[in-house]
JSON list of C-alpha atoms in Angstrom, two decimals:
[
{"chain": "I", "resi": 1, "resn": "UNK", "atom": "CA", "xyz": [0.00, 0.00, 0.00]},
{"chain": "I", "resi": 2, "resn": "UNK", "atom": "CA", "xyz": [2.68, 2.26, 0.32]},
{"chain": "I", "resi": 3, "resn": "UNK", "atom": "CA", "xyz": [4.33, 2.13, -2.49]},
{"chain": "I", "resi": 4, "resn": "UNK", "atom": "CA", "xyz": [0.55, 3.48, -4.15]},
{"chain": "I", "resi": 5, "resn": "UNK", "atom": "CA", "xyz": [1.36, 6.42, -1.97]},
{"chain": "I", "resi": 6, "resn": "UNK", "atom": "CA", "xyz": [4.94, 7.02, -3.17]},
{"chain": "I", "resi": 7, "resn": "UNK", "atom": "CA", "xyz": [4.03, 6.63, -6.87]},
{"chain": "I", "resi": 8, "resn": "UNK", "atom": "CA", "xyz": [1.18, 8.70, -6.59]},
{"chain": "I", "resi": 9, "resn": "UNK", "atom": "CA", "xyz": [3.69, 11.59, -4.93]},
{"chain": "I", "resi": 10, "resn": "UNK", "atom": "CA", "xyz": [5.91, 10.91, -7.45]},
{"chain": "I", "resi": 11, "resn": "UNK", "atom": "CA", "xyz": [3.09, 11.32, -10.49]},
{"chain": "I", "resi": 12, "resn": "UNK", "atom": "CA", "xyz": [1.98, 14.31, -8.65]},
{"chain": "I", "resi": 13, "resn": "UNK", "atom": "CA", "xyz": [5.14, 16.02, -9.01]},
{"chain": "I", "resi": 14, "resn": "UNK", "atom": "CA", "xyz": [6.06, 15.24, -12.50]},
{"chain": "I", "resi": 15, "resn": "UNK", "atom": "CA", "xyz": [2.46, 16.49, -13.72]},
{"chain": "I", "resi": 16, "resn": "UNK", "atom": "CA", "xyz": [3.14, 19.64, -11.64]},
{"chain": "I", "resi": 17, "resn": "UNK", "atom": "CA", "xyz": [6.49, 20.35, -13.07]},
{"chain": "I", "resi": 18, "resn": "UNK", "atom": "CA", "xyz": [5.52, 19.95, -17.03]},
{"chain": "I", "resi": 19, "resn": "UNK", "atom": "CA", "xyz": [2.72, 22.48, -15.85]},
{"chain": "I", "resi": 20, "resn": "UNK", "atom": "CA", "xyz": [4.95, 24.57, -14.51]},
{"chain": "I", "resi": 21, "resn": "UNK", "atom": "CA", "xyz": [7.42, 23.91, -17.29]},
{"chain": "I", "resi": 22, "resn": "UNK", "atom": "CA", "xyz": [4.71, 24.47, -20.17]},
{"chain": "I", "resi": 23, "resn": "UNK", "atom": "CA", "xyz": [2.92, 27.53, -18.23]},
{"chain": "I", "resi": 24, "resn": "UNK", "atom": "CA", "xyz": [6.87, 28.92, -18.15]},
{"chain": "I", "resi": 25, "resn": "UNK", "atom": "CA", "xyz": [7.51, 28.57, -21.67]},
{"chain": "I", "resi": 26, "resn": "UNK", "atom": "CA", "xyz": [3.61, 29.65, -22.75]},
{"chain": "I", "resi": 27, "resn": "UNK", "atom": "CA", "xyz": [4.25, 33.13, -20.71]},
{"chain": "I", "resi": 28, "resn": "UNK", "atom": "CA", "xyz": [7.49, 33.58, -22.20]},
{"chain": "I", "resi": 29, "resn": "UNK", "atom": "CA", "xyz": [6.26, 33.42, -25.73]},
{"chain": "I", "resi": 30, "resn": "UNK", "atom": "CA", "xyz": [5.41, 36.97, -27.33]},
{"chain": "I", "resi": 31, "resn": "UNK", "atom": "CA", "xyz": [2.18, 37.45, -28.76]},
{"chain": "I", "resi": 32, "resn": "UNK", "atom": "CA", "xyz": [1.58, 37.05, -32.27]},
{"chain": "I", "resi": 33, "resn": "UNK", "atom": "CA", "xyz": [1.57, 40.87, -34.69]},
{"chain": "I", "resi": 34, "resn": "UNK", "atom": "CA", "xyz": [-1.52, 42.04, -34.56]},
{"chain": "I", "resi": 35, "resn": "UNK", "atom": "CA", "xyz": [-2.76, 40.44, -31.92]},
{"chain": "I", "resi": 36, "resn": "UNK", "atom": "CA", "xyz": [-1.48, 42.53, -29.08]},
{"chain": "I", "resi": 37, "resn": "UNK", "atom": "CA", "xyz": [-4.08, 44.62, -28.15]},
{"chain": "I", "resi": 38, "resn": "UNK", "atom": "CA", "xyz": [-7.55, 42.74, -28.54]},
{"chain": "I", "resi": 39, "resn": "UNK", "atom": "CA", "xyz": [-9.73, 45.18, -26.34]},
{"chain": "I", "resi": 40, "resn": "UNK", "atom": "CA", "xyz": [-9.94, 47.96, -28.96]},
{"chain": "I", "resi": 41, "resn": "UNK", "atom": "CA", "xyz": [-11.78, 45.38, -31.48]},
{"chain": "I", "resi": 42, "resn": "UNK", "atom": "CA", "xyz": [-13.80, 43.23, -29.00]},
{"chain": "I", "resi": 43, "resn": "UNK", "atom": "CA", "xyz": [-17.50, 44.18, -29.43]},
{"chain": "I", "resi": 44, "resn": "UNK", "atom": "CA", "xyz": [-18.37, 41.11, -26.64]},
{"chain": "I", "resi": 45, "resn": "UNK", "atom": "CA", "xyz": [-20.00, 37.97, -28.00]},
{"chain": "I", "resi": 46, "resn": "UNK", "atom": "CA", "xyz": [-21.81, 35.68, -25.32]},
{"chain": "I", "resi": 47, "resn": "UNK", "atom": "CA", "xyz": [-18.25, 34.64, -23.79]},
{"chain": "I", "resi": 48, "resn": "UNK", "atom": "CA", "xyz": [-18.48, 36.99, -20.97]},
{"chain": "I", "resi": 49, "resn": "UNK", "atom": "CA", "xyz": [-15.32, 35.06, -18.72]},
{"chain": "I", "resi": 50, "resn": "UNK", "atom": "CA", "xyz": [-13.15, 36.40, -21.69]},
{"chain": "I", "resi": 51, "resn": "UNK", "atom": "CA", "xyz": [-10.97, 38.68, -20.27]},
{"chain": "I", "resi": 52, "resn": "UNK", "atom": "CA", "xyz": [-11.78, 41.12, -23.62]},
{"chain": "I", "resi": 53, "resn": "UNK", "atom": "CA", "xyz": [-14.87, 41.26, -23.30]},
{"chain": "I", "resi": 54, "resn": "UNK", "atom": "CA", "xyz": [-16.06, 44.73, -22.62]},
{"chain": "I", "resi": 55, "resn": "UNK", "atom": "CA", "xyz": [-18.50, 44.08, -19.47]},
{"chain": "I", "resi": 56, "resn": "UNK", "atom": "CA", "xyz": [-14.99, 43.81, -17.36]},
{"chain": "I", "resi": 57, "resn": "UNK", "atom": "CA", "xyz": [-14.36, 47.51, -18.03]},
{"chain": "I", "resi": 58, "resn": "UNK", "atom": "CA", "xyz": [-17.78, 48.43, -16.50]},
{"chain": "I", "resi": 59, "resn": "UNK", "atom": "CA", "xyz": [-17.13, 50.28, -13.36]},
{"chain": "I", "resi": 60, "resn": "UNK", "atom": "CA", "xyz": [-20.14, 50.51, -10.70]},
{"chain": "I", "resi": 61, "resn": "UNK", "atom": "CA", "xyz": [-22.40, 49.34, -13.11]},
{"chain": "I", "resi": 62, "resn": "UNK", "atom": "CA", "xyz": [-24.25, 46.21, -12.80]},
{"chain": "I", "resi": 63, "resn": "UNK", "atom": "CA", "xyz": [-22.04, 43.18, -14.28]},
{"chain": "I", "resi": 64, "resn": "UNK", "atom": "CA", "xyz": [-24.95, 40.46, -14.67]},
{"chain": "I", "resi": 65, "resn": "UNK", "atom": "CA", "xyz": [-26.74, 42.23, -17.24]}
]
């Protein structure tokens, strides 16, 4: 029974590092031209837990709508 535990440490902490490893490498990587600044053309679709889309610039206004 203990070595379950062990291996399942051990899985644990390989998954975490190739997320770590992959979330590294995805934040490092520059943003393709013309794709930089996405808020000036978002209109909003139906997506609203896109970061773009323009109900998170609403200040004291009421978010649900």
């Amino acid at each position: 029974m203990s070595n379950n535990i062990i291996y399942a440490v051990i899985f644990f902490v390989i998954m975490s590092g190739f997320y770590c490893i992959g979330y590294y490498f995805n934040h490092k990587t520059p943003k393709p031209k013309g794709c930089e600044n996405l808020k000036e053309s978002c209109d909003g679709c139906k997506i609203t837990s896109c970061m773009n889309h323009p109900v998170h610039d609403m200040e004291g206004e009421n978010k649900d709508a």
